[in-house]
């Protein structure tokens, strides 16, 4: 488990992280979202002890990360800005990782390279941006680190490879009890892989929840009644959004679905349809409840 308490980091007069608190469960995929410049990369670099925090604590399995070589052996960090040694082949990069990580699996590395149709004897510097990202991903996965931190994980990957790598990462988490943190400013990119999401804003975690709870306690309803109606006609429901076109209204409701459906059915609706909400829509309405504009936060 990763436990972060009262974390603060500044660059000169610019405070990037302030009083940040966050707990990330073992054997889960945690999605960290936020606008560019929100501090996502800084947070990952502090967790992996690449840069120093100003104050606060970062504990992994109840042990402080900073200057702890034994704990850092459990962490693999894949940055957004990739770097490969000039003239190195894929296999050379794998051997470099192998020298640092005791549990590095060279056969698993080769298996992933074959799956992605990458030539391990080719120089990485000659690869495209997307291929370089694939190399970095499979090198990180082959470390078999207990904690893997991916910054802008799928940047530069085409949709087919992106979906394939999501499956590989999910399998890694399930089969090897890996804890994974993935950052992005794109909610849709993380929607189908993460167990939990945290929204980083102005140096702290503004909003945090597991995805199942987010998706089950809010829903969209399309409804029409025999008589004229407005928002006030639905007393007893926690309505986050109400819009009406003609005789049909679309309502975003927060609460237990069965209980809300019972209240709606009692009004003898002419039309009553429950429509799926995207994760982005859920966040938009959650931000409105908190008094924020979604577009200002993400």
Coordinates of C-alpha atoms in Angstrom, one line a residue:
X1 CA 0.0 0.0 0.0
X2 CA 1.1 3.5 -0.8
X3 CA 0.3 6.1 1.9
X4 CA 1.0 9.7 1.2
X5 CA 0.5 12.3 4.0
X6 CA 0.7 16.1 4.0
X7 CA 3.0 16.1 1.0
X8 CA 4.4 19.4 -0.1
X9 CA 6.7 20.3 -3.0
X10 CA 7.7 23.7 -4.4
X11 CA 10.0 24.9 -7.1
X12 CA 11.1 28.2 -5.9
X13 CA 8.0 30.3 -5.3
X14 CA 5.8 27.9 -7.3
X15 CA 4.0 25.4 -5.0
X16 CA 3.1 22.3 -7.0
X17 CA 1.9 20.0 -4.3
X18 CA 0.5 21.1 -0.9
X19 CA -0.9 19.1 1.9
X20 CA -1.6 16.2 -0.5
X21 CA -3.0 13.1 1.2
X22 CA -3.7 9.9 -0.7
X23 CA -3.9 6.1 0.0
X24 CA -3.5 3.7 -2.9
X25 CA -4.5 0.1 -2.2
X26 CA -2.2 -2.9 -2.9
X27 CA -3.0 -4.9 -6.1
X28 CA -5.0 -2.2 -7.8
X29 CA -4.8 0.2 -10.7
X30 CA -5.1 3.8 -9.6
X31 CA -5.7 6.5 -12.2
X32 CA -4.4 10.0 -11.4
X33 CA -6.0 12.6 -13.6
X34 CA -5.6 16.4 -13.8
X35 CA -4.8 19.2 -16.2
X36 CA -1.3 19.7 -17.7
X37 CA 0.8 21.2 -15.0
X38 CA -1.3 19.9 -12.1
X39 CA 1.6 18.1 -10.5
X40 CA 1.0 14.5 -11.7
X41 CA 4.6 13.9 -12.9
X42 CA 6.0 15.6 -9.8
X43 CA 4.0 13.3 -7.6
X44 CA 5.2 10.1 -9.4
X45 CA 8.8 11.3 -9.2
X46 CA 8.5 11.9 -5.5
X47 CA 6.9 8.5 -4.9
X48 CA 9.8 6.9 -6.8
X49 CA 12.4 9.1 -4.9
X50 CA 13.7 10.7 -8.1
X51 CA 13.1 14.2 -6.6
X52 CA 12.9 15.2 -3.0
X53 CA 9.7 16.3 -1.3
X54 CA 9.8 19.5 0.9
X55 CA 7.8 17.9 3.7
X56 CA 5.3 15.2 4.4
X57 CA 5.7 11.4 4.1
X58 CA 5.5 8.8 1.4
X59 CA 5.2 5.3 2.8
X60 CA 5.3 2.0 0.8
X61 CA 4.3 -1.0 2.8
X62 CA 4.6 1.2 5.9
X63 CA 8.3 2.2 5.1
X64 CA 9.5 5.6 4.0
X65 CA 10.6 5.6 0.4
X66 CA 13.2 8.4 0.5
X67 CA 16.8 7.0 0.6
X68 CA 15.6 3.5 1.1
X69 CA 17.2 1.3 -1.6
X70 CA 15.3 -1.8 -0.5
X71 CA 11.9 -0.1 -1.0
X72 CA 13.0 1.5 -4.2
X73 CA 13.8 -1.9 -5.6
X74 CA 10.0 -2.5 -5.5
X75 CA 9.3 0.5 -7.7
X76 CA 9.5 0.9 -11.5
X77 CA 8.8 4.4 -12.9
X78 CA 8.1 5.0 -16.6
X79 CA 8.3 8.8 -17.3
X80 CA 6.4 10.8 -19.9
X81 CA 9.7 12.0 -21.4
X82 CA 11.4 8.8 -22.6
X83 CA 15.2 8.4 -22.8
X84 CA 17.2 5.7 -24.4
X85 CA 21.0 5.4 -24.5
X86 CA 22.4 6.3 -28.0
X87 CA 23.1 3.2 -30.1
X88 CA 21.3 0.8 -27.7
X89 CA 19.1 -2.0 -29.1
X90 CA 16.0 -3.2 -27.4
X91 CA 17.9 -6.1 -25.9
X92 CA 20.6 -3.7 -24.6
X93 CA 17.9 -1.7 -22.9
X94 CA 16.5 -4.9 -21.4
X95 CA 19.9 -5.8 -20.0
X96 CA 20.3 -2.4 -18.5
X97 CA 17.0 -2.9 -16.7
X98 CA 18.0 -6.4 -15.7
X99 CA 21.2 -5.0 -14.0
X100 CA 19.0 -2.8 -11.8
X101 CA 16.0 -5.0 -11.0
X102 CA 16.6 -8.4 -9.3
X103 CA 13.3 -9.8 -10.5
X104 CA 13.7 -8.7 -14.2
X105 CA 12.3 -11.4 -16.5
X106 CA 14.2 -11.4 -19.8
X107 CA 12.0 -14.2 -21.2
X108 CA 8.8 -12.2 -20.4
X109 CA 10.5 -9.2 -22.1
X110 CA 11.1 -11.2 -25.3
X111 CA 7.5 -12.6 -25.1
X112 CA 6.1 -9.1 -25.1
X113 CA 8.4 -7.9 -27.8
X114 CA 7.3 -10.8 -30.0
X115 CA 3.6 -10.1 -29.3
X116 CA 4.2 -6.4 -30.4
X117 CA 6.3 -7.5 -33.4
X118 CA 9.3 -5.5 -32.2
X119 CA 12.8 -6.6 -33.2
X120 CA 14.9 -6.8 -30.0
X121 CA 18.1 -6.5 -32.0
X122 CA 17.1 -3.2 -33.7
X123 CA 18.4 0.2 -32.3
X124 CA 15.7 2.0 -30.4
X125 CA 16.7 5.4 -31.7
X126 CA 15.4 4.3 -35.2
X127 CA 12.0 3.5 -33.8
X128 CA 8.9 5.7 -34.1
X129 CA 7.5 7.5 -31.1
X130 CA 4.9 4.9 -30.6
X131 CA 7.4 2.0 -30.8
X132 CA 9.7 3.7 -28.3
X133 CA 6.7 3.9 -25.9
X134 CA 6.1 0.2 -26.4
X135 CA 9.8 -0.6 -25.6
X136 CA 9.6 1.5 -22.4
X137 CA 6.3 -0.2 -21.4
X138 CA 7.6 -3.8 -21.8
X139 CA 10.9 -3.0 -20.1
X140 CA 9.0 -1.6 -17.2
X141 CA 6.5 -4.6 -17.1
X142 CA 9.4 -7.1 -17.2
X143 CA 10.9 -5.7 -14.0
X144 CA 8.2 -7.4 -12.1
X145 CA 8.3 -4.5 -9.6
X146 CA 5.6 -4.6 -7.0
X147 CA 4.7 -0.9 -7.7
X148 CA 4.7 0.4 -11.3
X149 CA 4.2 4.1 -12.0
X150 CA 3.2 5.1 -15.6
X151 CA 3.2 8.8 -16.6
X152 CA 0.9 9.5 -19.6
X153 CA 1.0 5.7 -20.2
X154 CA -0.4 5.4 -23.7
X155 CA 1.0 8.6 -25.3
X156 CA 1.8 8.0 -28.9
X157 CA 0.2 4.5 -29.2
X158 CA -2.4 3.8 -31.8
X159 CA -5.8 2.5 -30.6
X160 CA -5.1 -1.2 -31.3
X161 CA -1.8 -1.2 -29.4
X162 CA -3.3 1.0 -26.7
X163 CA -6.0 -1.6 -26.0
X164 CA -3.6 -4.5 -26.2
X165 CA -1.3 -2.8 -23.6
X166 CA -4.2 -2.1 -21.3
X167 CA -4.9 -5.9 -21.3
X168 CA -1.3 -6.7 -20.6
X169 CA -1.1 -4.2 -17.7
X170 CA -4.4 -5.5 -16.2
X171 CA -3.1 -9.1 -16.5
X172 CA 0.1 -8.0 -14.7
X173 CA -1.8 -6.5 -11.9
X174 CA -4.0 -9.6 -11.5
X175 CA -1.4 -12.3 -11.9
X176 CA 1.5 -10.7 -10.0
X177 CA -0.3 -8.7 -7.4
X178 CA 1.1 -5.5 -8.8
X179 CA 0.0 -2.0 -7.7
X180 CA -0.1 0.4 -10.6
X181 CA -0.5 4.2 -10.8
X182 CA -1.3 5.7 -14.2
X183 CA -1.5 9.4 -14.9
X184 CA -3.5 11.1 -17.7
X185 CA -5.4 14.2 -18.5
X186 CA -7.8 12.1 -20.5
X187 CA -10.5 10.4 -18.5
X188 CA -11.6 8.2 -21.3
X189 CA -8.1 6.7 -21.5
X190 CA -8.4 5.4 -18.0
X191 CA -12.1 4.5 -17.8
X192 CA -11.9 0.9 -18.7
X193 CA -8.7 -0.1 -16.8
X194 CA -8.6 1.7 -13.4
X195 CA -10.1 0.5 -10.1
X196 CA -9.8 3.9 -8.5
X197 CA -9.4 7.5 -9.6
X198 CA -8.0 10.6 -8.0
X199 CA -8.4 14.1 -9.4
X200 CA -5.3 16.3 -8.7
X201 CA -6.1 20.0 -8.6
X202 CA -4.2 23.0 -7.1
X203 CA -1.7 20.8 -5.3
X204 CA -4.0 18.3 -3.7
X205 CA -6.5 15.5 -4.4
X206 CA -9.7 17.3 -5.0
X207 CA -11.9 14.2 -5.5
X208 CA -11.2 10.5 -5.1
X209 CA -13.4 7.4 -5.6
X210 CA -13.5 3.8 -6.8
X211 CA -14.9 3.6 -10.3
X212 CA -17.6 1.1 -9.4
X213 CA -19.1 3.5 -6.8
X214 CA -18.9 6.4 -9.2
X215 CA -20.8 4.5 -11.9
X216 CA -23.4 3.0 -9.7
X217 CA -24.5 5.9 -7.6
X218 CA -25.3 8.2 -10.5
X219 CA -27.4 7.6 -13.6
X220 CA -29.2 9.4 -16.4
X221 CA -33.0 9.1 -16.9
X222 CA -35.1 10.0 -19.9
X223 CA -38.7 10.5 -18.8
X224 CA -42.0 11.8 -20.0
X225 CA -45.2 12.2 -18.0
X226 CA -48.9 12.5 -19.0
X227 CA -49.2 15.9 -17.5
X228 CA -46.9 18.9 -17.7
X229 CA -44.0 18.7 -15.3
X230 CA -40.8 20.4 -14.2
X231 CA -37.8 19.8 -11.9
X232 CA -40.0 20.4 -8.8
X233 CA -42.2 17.5 -9.8
X234 CA -39.5 15.1 -8.7
X235 CA -39.3 15.9 -5.0
X236 CA -37.4 13.3 -3.0
X237 CA -34.7 12.7 -5.7
X238 CA -31.2 14.1 -5.6
X239 CA -31.2 15.8 -9.1
X240 CA -27.9 17.0 -10.3
X241 CA -29.1 18.1 -13.8
X242 CA -32.5 18.7 -15.4
X243 CA -33.2 19.6 -19.0
X244 CA -36.5 19.3 -20.9
X245 CA -37.2 19.4 -24.6
X246 CA -40.9 19.3 -25.4
X247 CA -42.5 16.7 -23.3
X248 CA -39.3 14.7 -22.6
X249 CA -36.8 15.4 -19.9
X250 CA -33.3 14.2 -19.3
X251 CA -32.4 14.0 -15.6
X252 CA -29.1 13.2 -13.9
X253 CA -29.9 11.6 -10.5
X254 CA -27.6 10.6 -7.7
X255 CA -28.6 7.8 -5.4
X256 CA -29.7 4.1 -5.2
X257 CA -31.1 3.1 -8.6
X258 CA -33.8 0.8 -7.2
X259 CA -35.1 3.4 -4.8
X260 CA -35.1 6.2 -7.4
X261 CA -36.8 3.9 -10.0
X262 CA -39.6 3.2 -7.5
X263 CA -40.2 6.9 -7.0
X264 CA -40.2 7.5 -10.8
X265 CA -42.6 4.6 -11.5
X266 CA -45.1 5.9 -9.0
X267 CA -45.6 8.9 -11.3
X268 CA -46.9 6.5 -14.1
X269 CA -44.4 7.7 -16.7
X270 CA -45.2 7.5 -20.4
X271 CA -41.5 7.0 -21.1
X272 CA -38.9 5.9 -18.6
X273 CA -35.4 4.9 -19.9
X274 CA -32.2 4.6 -17.9
X275 CA -29.2 5.6 -20.0
X276 CA -25.5 4.9 -19.4
X277 CA -23.2 7.7 -18.2
X278 CA -19.6 8.0 -19.3
X279 CA -17.0 8.5 -16.6
X280 CA -16.4 12.0 -18.0
X281 CA -20.1 12.9 -17.5
X282 CA -19.9 11.5 -13.9
X283 CA -17.0 13.7 -13.2
X284 CA -18.6 16.8 -14.7
X285 CA -21.6 16.5 -12.4
X286 CA -19.4 15.6 -9.4
X287 CA -17.4 18.7 -10.0
X288 CA -20.5 20.9 -10.2
X289 CA -21.6 19.6 -6.8
X290 CA -18.2 20.6 -5.4
X291 CA -18.6 24.0 -7.0
X292 CA -16.0 23.6 -9.8
X293 CA -16.2 23.8 -13.6
X294 CA -14.9 20.5 -15.0
X295 CA -13.2 22.3 -17.9
X296 CA -11.2 24.4 -15.4
X297 CA -10.0 21.4 -13.5
X298 CA -9.1 19.0 -16.3

